[in-house]
Coordinates of C-alpha atoms and ligand atoms in Angstrom, one line a residue:
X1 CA -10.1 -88.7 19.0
X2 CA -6.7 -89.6 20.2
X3 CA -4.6 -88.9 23.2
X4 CA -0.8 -87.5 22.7
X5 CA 2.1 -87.7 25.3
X6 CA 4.3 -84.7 25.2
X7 CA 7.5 -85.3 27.1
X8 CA 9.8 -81.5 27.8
X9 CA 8.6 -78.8 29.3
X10 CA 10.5 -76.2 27.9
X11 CA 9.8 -73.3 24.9
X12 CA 9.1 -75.9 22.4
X13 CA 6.7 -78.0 24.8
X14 CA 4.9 -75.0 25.6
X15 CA 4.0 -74.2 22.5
X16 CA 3.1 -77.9 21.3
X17 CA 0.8 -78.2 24.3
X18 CA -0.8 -74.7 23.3
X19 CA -1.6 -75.9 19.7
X20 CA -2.6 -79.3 20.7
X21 CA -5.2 -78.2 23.5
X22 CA -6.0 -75.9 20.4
X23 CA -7.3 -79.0 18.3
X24 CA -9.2 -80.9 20.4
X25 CA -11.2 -82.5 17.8
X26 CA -7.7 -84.6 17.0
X27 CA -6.2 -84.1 20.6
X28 CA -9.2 -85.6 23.0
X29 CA -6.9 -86.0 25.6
X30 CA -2.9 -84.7 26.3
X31 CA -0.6 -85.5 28.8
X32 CA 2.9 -83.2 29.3
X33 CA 5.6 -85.0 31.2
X34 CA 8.9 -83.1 31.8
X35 CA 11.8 -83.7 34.1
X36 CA 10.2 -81.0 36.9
X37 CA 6.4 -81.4 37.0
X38 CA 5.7 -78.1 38.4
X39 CA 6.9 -76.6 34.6
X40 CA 4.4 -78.8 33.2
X41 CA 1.6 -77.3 35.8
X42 CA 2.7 -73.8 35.0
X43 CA 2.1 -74.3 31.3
X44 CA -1.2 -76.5 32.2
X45 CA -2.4 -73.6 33.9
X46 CA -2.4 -71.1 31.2
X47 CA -4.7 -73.4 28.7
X48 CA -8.7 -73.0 28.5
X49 CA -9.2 -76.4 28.6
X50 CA -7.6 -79.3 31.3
X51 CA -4.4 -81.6 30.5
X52 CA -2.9 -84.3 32.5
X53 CA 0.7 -83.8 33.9
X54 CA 3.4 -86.1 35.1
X55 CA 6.7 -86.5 36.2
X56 CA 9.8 -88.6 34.2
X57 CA 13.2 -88.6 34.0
X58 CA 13.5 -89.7 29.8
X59 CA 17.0 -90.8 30.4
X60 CA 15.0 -93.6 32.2
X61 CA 13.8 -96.2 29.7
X62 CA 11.7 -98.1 32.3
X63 CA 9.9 -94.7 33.6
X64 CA 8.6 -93.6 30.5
X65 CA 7.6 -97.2 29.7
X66 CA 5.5 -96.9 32.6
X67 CA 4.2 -93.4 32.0
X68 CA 3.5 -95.0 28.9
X69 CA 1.7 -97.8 29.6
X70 CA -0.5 -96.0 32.2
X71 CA -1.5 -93.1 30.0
X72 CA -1.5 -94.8 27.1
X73 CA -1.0 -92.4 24.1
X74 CA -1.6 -92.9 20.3
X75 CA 1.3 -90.6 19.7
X76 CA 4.4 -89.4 21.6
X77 CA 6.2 -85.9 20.9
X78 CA 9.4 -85.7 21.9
X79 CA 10.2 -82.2 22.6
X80 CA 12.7 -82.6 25.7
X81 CA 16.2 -82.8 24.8
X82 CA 18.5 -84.4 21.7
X83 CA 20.3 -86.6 24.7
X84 CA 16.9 -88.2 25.5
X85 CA 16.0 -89.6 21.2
X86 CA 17.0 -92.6 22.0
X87 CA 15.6 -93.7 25.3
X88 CA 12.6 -91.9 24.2
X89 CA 12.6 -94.4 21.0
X90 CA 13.6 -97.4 22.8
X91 CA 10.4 -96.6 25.0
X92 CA 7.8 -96.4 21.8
X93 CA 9.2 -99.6 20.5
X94 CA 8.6 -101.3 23.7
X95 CA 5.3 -100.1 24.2
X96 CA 4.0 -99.9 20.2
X97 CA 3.4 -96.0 20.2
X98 CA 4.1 -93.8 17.0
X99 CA 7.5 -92.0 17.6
X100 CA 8.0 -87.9 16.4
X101 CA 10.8 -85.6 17.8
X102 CA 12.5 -82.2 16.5
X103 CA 16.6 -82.7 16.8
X104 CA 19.1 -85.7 15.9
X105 CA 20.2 -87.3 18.8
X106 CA 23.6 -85.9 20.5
X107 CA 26.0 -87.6 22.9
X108 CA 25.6 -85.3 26.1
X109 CA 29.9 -85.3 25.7
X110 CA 30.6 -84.7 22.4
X111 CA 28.4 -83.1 19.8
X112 CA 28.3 -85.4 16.8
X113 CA 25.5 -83.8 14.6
X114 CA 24.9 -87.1 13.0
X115 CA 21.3 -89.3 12.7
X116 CA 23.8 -92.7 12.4
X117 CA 22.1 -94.1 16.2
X118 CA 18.6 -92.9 15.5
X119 CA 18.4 -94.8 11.8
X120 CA 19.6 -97.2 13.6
X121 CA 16.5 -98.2 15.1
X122 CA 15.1 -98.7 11.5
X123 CA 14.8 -102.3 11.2
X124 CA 13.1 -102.8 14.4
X125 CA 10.8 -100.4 14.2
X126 CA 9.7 -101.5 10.4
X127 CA 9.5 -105.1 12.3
X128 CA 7.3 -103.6 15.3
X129 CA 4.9 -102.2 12.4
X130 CA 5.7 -98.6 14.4
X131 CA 6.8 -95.4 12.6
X132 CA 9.3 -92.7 14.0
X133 CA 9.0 -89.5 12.2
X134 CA 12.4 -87.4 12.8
X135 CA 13.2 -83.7 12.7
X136 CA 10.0 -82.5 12.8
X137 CA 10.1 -79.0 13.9
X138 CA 11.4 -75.8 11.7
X139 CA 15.1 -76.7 10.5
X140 CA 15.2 -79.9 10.4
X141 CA 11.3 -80.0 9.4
X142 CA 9.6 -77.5 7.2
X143 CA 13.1 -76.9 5.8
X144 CA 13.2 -80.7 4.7
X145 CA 9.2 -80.9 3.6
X146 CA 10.0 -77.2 1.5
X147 CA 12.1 -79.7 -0.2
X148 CA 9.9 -82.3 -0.6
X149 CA 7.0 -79.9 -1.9
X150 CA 9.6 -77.7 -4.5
X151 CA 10.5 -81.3 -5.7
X152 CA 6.9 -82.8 -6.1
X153 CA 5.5 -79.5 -7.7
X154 CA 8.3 -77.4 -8.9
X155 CA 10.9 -79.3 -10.6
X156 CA 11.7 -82.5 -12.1
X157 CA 14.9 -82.5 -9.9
X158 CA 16.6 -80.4 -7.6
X159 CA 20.7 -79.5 -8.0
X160 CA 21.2 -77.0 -5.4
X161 CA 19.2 -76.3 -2.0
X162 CA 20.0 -73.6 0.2
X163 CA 18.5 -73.1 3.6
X164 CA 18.3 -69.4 5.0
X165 CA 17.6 -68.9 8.8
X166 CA 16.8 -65.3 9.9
X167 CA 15.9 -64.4 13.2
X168 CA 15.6 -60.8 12.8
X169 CA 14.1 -60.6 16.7
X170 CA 15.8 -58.5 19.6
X171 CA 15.1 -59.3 23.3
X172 CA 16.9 -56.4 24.5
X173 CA 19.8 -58.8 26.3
X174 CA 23.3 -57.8 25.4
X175 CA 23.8 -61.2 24.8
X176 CA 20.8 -64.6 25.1
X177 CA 20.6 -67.7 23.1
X178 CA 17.0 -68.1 21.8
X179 CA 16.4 -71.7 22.5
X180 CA 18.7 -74.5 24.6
X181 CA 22.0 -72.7 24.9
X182 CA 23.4 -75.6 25.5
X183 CA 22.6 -77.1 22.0
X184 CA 22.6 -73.6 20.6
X185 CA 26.3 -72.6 20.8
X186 CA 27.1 -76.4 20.4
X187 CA 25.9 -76.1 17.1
X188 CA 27.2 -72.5 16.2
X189 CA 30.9 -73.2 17.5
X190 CA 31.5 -76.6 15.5
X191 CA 33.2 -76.2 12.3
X192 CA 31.3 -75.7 9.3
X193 CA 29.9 -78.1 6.7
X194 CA 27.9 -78.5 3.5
X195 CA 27.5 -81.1 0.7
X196 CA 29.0 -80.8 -2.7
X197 CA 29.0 -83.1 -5.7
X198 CA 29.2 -86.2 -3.5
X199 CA 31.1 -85.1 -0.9
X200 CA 31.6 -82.7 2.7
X201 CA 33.2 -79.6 2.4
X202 CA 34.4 -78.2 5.9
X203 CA 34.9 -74.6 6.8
X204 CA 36.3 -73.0 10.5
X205 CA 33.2 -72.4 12.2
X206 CA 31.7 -69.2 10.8
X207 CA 34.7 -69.0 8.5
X208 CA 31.9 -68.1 5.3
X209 CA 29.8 -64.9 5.5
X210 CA 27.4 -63.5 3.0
X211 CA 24.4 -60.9 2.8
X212 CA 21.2 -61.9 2.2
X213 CA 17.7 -59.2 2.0
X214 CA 15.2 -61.1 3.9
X215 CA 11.5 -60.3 3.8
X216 CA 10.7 -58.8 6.6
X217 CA 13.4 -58.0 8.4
X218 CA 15.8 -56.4 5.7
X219 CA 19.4 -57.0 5.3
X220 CA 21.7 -59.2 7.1
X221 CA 25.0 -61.0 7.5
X222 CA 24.3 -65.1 7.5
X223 CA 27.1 -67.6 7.7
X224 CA 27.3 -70.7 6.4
X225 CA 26.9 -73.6 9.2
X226 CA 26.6 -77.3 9.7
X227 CA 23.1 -78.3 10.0
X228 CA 21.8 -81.8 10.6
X229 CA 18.7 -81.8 7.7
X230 CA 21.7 -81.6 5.5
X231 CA 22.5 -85.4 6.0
X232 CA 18.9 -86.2 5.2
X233 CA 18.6 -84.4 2.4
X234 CA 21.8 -85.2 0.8
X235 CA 20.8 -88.8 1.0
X236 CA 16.9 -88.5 0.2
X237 CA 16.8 -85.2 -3.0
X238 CA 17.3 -87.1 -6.1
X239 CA 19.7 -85.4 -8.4
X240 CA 21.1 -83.3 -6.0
X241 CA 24.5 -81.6 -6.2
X242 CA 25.3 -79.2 -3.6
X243 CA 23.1 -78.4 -0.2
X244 CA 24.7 -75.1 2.3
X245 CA 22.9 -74.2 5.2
X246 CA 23.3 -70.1 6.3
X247 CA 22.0 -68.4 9.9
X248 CA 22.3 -64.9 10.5
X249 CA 24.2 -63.7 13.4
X250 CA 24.3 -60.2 14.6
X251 CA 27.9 -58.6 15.2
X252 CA 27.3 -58.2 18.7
X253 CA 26.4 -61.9 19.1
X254 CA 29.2 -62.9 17.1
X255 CA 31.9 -60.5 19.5
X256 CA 29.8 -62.2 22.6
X257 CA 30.1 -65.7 21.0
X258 CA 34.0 -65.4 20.4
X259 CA 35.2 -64.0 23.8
X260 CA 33.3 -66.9 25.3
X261 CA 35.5 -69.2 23.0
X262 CA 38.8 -67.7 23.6
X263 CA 38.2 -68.0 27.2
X264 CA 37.2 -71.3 27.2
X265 CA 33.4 -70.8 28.4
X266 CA 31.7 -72.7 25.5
X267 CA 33.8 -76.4 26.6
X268 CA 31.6 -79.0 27.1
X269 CA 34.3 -80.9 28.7
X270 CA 34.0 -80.5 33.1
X271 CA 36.7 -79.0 34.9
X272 CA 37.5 -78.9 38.6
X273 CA 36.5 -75.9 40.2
X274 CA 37.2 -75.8 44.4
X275 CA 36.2 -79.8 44.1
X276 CA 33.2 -79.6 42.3
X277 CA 33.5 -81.2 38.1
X278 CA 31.6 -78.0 36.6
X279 CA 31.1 -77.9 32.3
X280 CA 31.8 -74.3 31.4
X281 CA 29.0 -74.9 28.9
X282 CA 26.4 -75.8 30.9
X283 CA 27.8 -73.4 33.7
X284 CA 27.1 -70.6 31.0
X285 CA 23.8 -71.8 30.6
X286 CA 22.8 -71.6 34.4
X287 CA 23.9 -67.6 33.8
X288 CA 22.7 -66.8 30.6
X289 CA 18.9 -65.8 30.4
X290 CA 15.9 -68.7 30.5
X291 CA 15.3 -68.5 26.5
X292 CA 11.8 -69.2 28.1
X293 CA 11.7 -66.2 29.4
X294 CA 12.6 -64.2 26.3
X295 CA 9.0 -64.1 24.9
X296 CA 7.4 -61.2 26.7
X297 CA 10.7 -59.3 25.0
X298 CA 11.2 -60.1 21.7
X299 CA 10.0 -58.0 19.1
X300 CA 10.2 -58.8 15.2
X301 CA 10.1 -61.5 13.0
X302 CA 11.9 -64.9 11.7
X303 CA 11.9 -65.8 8.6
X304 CA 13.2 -69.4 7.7
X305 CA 13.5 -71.2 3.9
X306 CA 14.8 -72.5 1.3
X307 CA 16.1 -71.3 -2.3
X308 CA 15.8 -74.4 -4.8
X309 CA 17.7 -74.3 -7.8
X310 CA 17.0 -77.6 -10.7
X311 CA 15.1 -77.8 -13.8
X312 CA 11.8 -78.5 -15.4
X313 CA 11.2 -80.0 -18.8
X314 CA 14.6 -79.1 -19.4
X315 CA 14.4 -75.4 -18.5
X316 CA 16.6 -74.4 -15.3
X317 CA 13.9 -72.8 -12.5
X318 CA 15.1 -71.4 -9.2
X319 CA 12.6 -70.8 -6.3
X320 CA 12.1 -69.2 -2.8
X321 CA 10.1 -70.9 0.3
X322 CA 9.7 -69.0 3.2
X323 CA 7.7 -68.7 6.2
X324 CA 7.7 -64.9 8.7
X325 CA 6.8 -65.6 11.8
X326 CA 6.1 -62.4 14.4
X327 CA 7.9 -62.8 17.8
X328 CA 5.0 -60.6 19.5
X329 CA 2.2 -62.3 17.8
X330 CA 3.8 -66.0 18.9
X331 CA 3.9 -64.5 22.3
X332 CA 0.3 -63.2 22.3
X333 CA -1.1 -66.8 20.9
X334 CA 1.0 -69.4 23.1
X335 CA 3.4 -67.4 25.6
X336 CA 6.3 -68.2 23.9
X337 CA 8.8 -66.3 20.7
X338 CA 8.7 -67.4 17.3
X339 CA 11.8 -69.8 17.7
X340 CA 9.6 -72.2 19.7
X341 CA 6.7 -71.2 17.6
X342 CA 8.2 -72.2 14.4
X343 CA 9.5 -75.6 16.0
X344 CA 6.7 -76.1 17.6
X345 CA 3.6 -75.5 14.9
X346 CA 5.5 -78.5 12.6
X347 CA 5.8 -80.9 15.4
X348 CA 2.2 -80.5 16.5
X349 CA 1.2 -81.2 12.7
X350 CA 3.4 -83.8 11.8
X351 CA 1.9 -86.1 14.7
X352 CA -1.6 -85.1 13.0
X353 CA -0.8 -86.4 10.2
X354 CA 0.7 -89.5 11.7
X355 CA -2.9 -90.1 13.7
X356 CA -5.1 -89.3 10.8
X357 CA -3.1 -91.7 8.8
X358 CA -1.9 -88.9 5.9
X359 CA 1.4 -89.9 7.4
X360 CA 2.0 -93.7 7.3
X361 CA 4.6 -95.9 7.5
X362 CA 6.6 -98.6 8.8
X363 CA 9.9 -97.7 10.0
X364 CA 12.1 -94.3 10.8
X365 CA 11.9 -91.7 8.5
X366 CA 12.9 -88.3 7.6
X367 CA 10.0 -85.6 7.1
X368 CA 10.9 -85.4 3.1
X369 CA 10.2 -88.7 2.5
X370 CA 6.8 -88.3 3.6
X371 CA 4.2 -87.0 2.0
X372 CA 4.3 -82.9 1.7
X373 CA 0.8 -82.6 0.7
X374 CA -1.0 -83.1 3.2
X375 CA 0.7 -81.1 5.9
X376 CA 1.2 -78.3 3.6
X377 CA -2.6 -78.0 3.3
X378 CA -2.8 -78.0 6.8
X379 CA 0.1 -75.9 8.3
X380 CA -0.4 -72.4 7.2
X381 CA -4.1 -72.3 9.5
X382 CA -2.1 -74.1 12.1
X383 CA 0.4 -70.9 12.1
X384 CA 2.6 -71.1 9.9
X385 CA 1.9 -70.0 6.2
X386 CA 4.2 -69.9 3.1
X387 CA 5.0 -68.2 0.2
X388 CA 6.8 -69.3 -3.5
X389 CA 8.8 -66.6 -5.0
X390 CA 10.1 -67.7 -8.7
X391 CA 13.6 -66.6 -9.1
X392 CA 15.9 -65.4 -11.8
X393 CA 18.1 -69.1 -12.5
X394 CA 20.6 -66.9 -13.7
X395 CA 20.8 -64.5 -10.5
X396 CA 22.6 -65.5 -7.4
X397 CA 21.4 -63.9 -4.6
X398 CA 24.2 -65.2 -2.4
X399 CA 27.2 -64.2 -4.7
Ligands
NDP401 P1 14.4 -76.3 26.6 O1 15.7 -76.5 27.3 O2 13.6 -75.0 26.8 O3 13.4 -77.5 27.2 C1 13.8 -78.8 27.3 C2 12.8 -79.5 28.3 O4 13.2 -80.9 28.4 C3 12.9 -78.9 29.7 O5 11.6 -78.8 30.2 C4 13.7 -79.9 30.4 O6 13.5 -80.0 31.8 C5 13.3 -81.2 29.8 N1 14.2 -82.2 30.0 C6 15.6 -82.2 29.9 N2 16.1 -83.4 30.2 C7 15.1 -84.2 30.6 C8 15.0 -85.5 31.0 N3 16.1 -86.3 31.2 N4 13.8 -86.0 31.3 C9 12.7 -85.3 31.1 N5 12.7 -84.0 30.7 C10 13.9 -83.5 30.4 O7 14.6 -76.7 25.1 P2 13.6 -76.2 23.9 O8 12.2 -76.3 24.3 O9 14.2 -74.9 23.4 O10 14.0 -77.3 22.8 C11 13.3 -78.6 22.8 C12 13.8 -79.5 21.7 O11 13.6 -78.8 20.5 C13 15.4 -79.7 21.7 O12 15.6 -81.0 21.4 C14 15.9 -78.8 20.7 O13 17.1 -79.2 20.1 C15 14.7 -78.8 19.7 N6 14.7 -77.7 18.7 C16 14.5 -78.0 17.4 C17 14.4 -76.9 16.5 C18 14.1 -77.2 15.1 O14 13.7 -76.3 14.4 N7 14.1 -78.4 14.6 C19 14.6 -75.5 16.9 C20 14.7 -75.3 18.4 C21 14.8 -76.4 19.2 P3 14.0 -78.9 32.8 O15 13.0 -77.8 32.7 O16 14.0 -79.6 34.1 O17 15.4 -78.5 32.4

């Protein structure tokens, strides 16, 4: 019986609230805290059983140590924004409470994509006796554990690792980003990267394009991007030599994606409009559609996972993870699409495991250096089950 502290109201902490109030044999008691109560209410109000809400700004250290200290959680999810990781941690050191979010931490100015100030915090929290579990949702977080599971069950090591990201969904909008557009097109418009035989490779942003057949949702273009469980990974696979990371786009999204580049709309940088210091970034956000309010649209699937390419007793093996996930079914179980779903569902488990101990540690750590067992035994019933397809080593499906 233990009580969790959710902080962000948003998609993702919609759906983490849904699957904890789900599971109230491990979550006795929850508590969502977001910058604007009332969207903690709204989501309170659409569960079967009562929750606690509250309002904090997380950029505010000393707030959430007191919204800390007067709940007083055994676990804290961190499902607000990247800016807020490391107030957020600095909070759970202070007040000795287990630490688990979905993204890296990002300078609100300049997108870095990088887990250097997070990591940071490794030595005091392996000195507090605390653990911080990062990048815990879909990608980073199944993606990573995928990795973690081939390696422990698959394959004496692992050489290659691509990561495939489909969203084959359509919410009828000419042109919506399906989580924070912010950090979406932040992510999509920086240059691309991957990890080869000790070393980063950079591209032009969306400079590499392939096709890919996904289950599910058929053929589509995917382009190669930077992705921040690739720094992770490249440090914690043994043996491995290259790591790429591909998303799909559609060509309309891609036409939408580039005008807003050319004219400038996707700078983060403010500039001075009649007086007022307005980001044409975060302007853009204000006009594009709530991805919140994308669920009730979205029809179709995602599927997300990783092709693993190494050897075992000295025979090359390639393999397939992937999870589907149904838009309209997410929508039916927690009012929300399968973006949030999928990043949800893995945050929600990984802060089981953490308070049922399967998780342990002392420190700050990546999901594929935990143990995959354990939550692989327990996330397909919590939403999100997998298959293993066994490939042809000799076939490349992204020639
Ligand atoms: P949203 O923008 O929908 O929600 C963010 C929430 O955080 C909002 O409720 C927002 O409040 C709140 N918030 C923002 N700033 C503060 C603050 N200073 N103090 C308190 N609350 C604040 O984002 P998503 O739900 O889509 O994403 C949540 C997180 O999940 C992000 O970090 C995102 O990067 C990550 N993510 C990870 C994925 C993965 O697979 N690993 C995939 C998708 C997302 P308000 O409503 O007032 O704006």
């Amino acid at each position: 019986m233990s009580k969790v502290l959710i902080i962000g109201a948003g998609g993702v902490g919609g759906v983490v609230t849904h699957k904890c109030a789900q599971n109230p044999d491990v979550f006795s008691e929850i508590c969502l805290a977001s910058r604007n109560e009332e969207k903690c209410k709204a989501i309170a109000a659409q569960l079967s059983r009562p929750i606690q809400t509250a309002q904090v700004d997380a950029d505010d250290v000393d707030a959430l140590v007191a919204l800390i200290e007067s709940f007083k959680p055994d676990v804290l999810i961190h499902v607000a924004l990247p800016y807020q990781d490391l107030t957020i941690m600095e909070a759970c050191l202070r007040t000795g409470v287990p630490y688990l979010d979905t993204a890296n931490y990002e300078h609100p100015d300049e997108a870095k994509f990088e887990y250097k100030e997070q990591w940071a915090f490794q030595e005091r929290f392996t000195k507090a006796g605390n653990m911080a579990t990062l990048g815990c949702g879909f990608d980073p977080g199944m993606t990573n554990i995928y990795c973690a599971y081939g390696l422990k069950h698959y394959f004496d090591e692992i050489h290659r690792i691509d990561i495939l990201d489909a969203n084959g969904g359509d919410h009828g909008y000419p042109f919506a980003t399906n989580f924070n557009p912010e950090i979406n097109i932040r992510e999509i418009s920086a240059k691309g990267r991957y990890w080869e035989k000790g070393e980063w490779k950079e591209t032009a942003p969306l400079e590499i394009k392939k096709t890919f057949d996904f289950d599910g949702i058929g053929e589509k273009d995917i382009y190669l991007l930077y992705h921040e469980e690739l720094e992770s990974l490249a440090q914690n696979i043994k043996g491995i030599e290259r790591i790429r990371f591909w998303m799909t786009f559609s060509d309309k999204y891609i036409t939408h994606l580039k005008v807003l580049e050319n004219v400038g709309m996707t700078d983060i940088e403010p500039i001075n409009v009649n007086g007022c210091e307005i980001s044409p970034l975060q302007f853009l956000k204000a006009v594009l559609p709530d991805p919140a309010s994308l669920g009730p649209r979205t029809k179709g699937k995602t599927n997300i996972g990783v092709i693993l390419d190494g050897v075992k007793d000295g025979q090359r093996r390639k393999i397939y993870i992937y999870n589907m996930c149904d838009h309209e079914k997410s929508y039916e179980e927690v009012k929300s699409q399968a973006i949030s779903y999928t990043t949800g569902v893995p945050a929600v488990t990984g802060a089981m495991m953490m308070l049922q101990g399967q998780w342990k540690g002392e420190g700050v750590f990546n999901v594929e250096q935990l143990d995959p067992d354990p939550f692989m035994d327990r996330i397909g019933e919590m939403g999100l089950p997998w298959q293993v397809v066994e490939l042809d080593p000799d076939h490349d499906p992204l020639a």
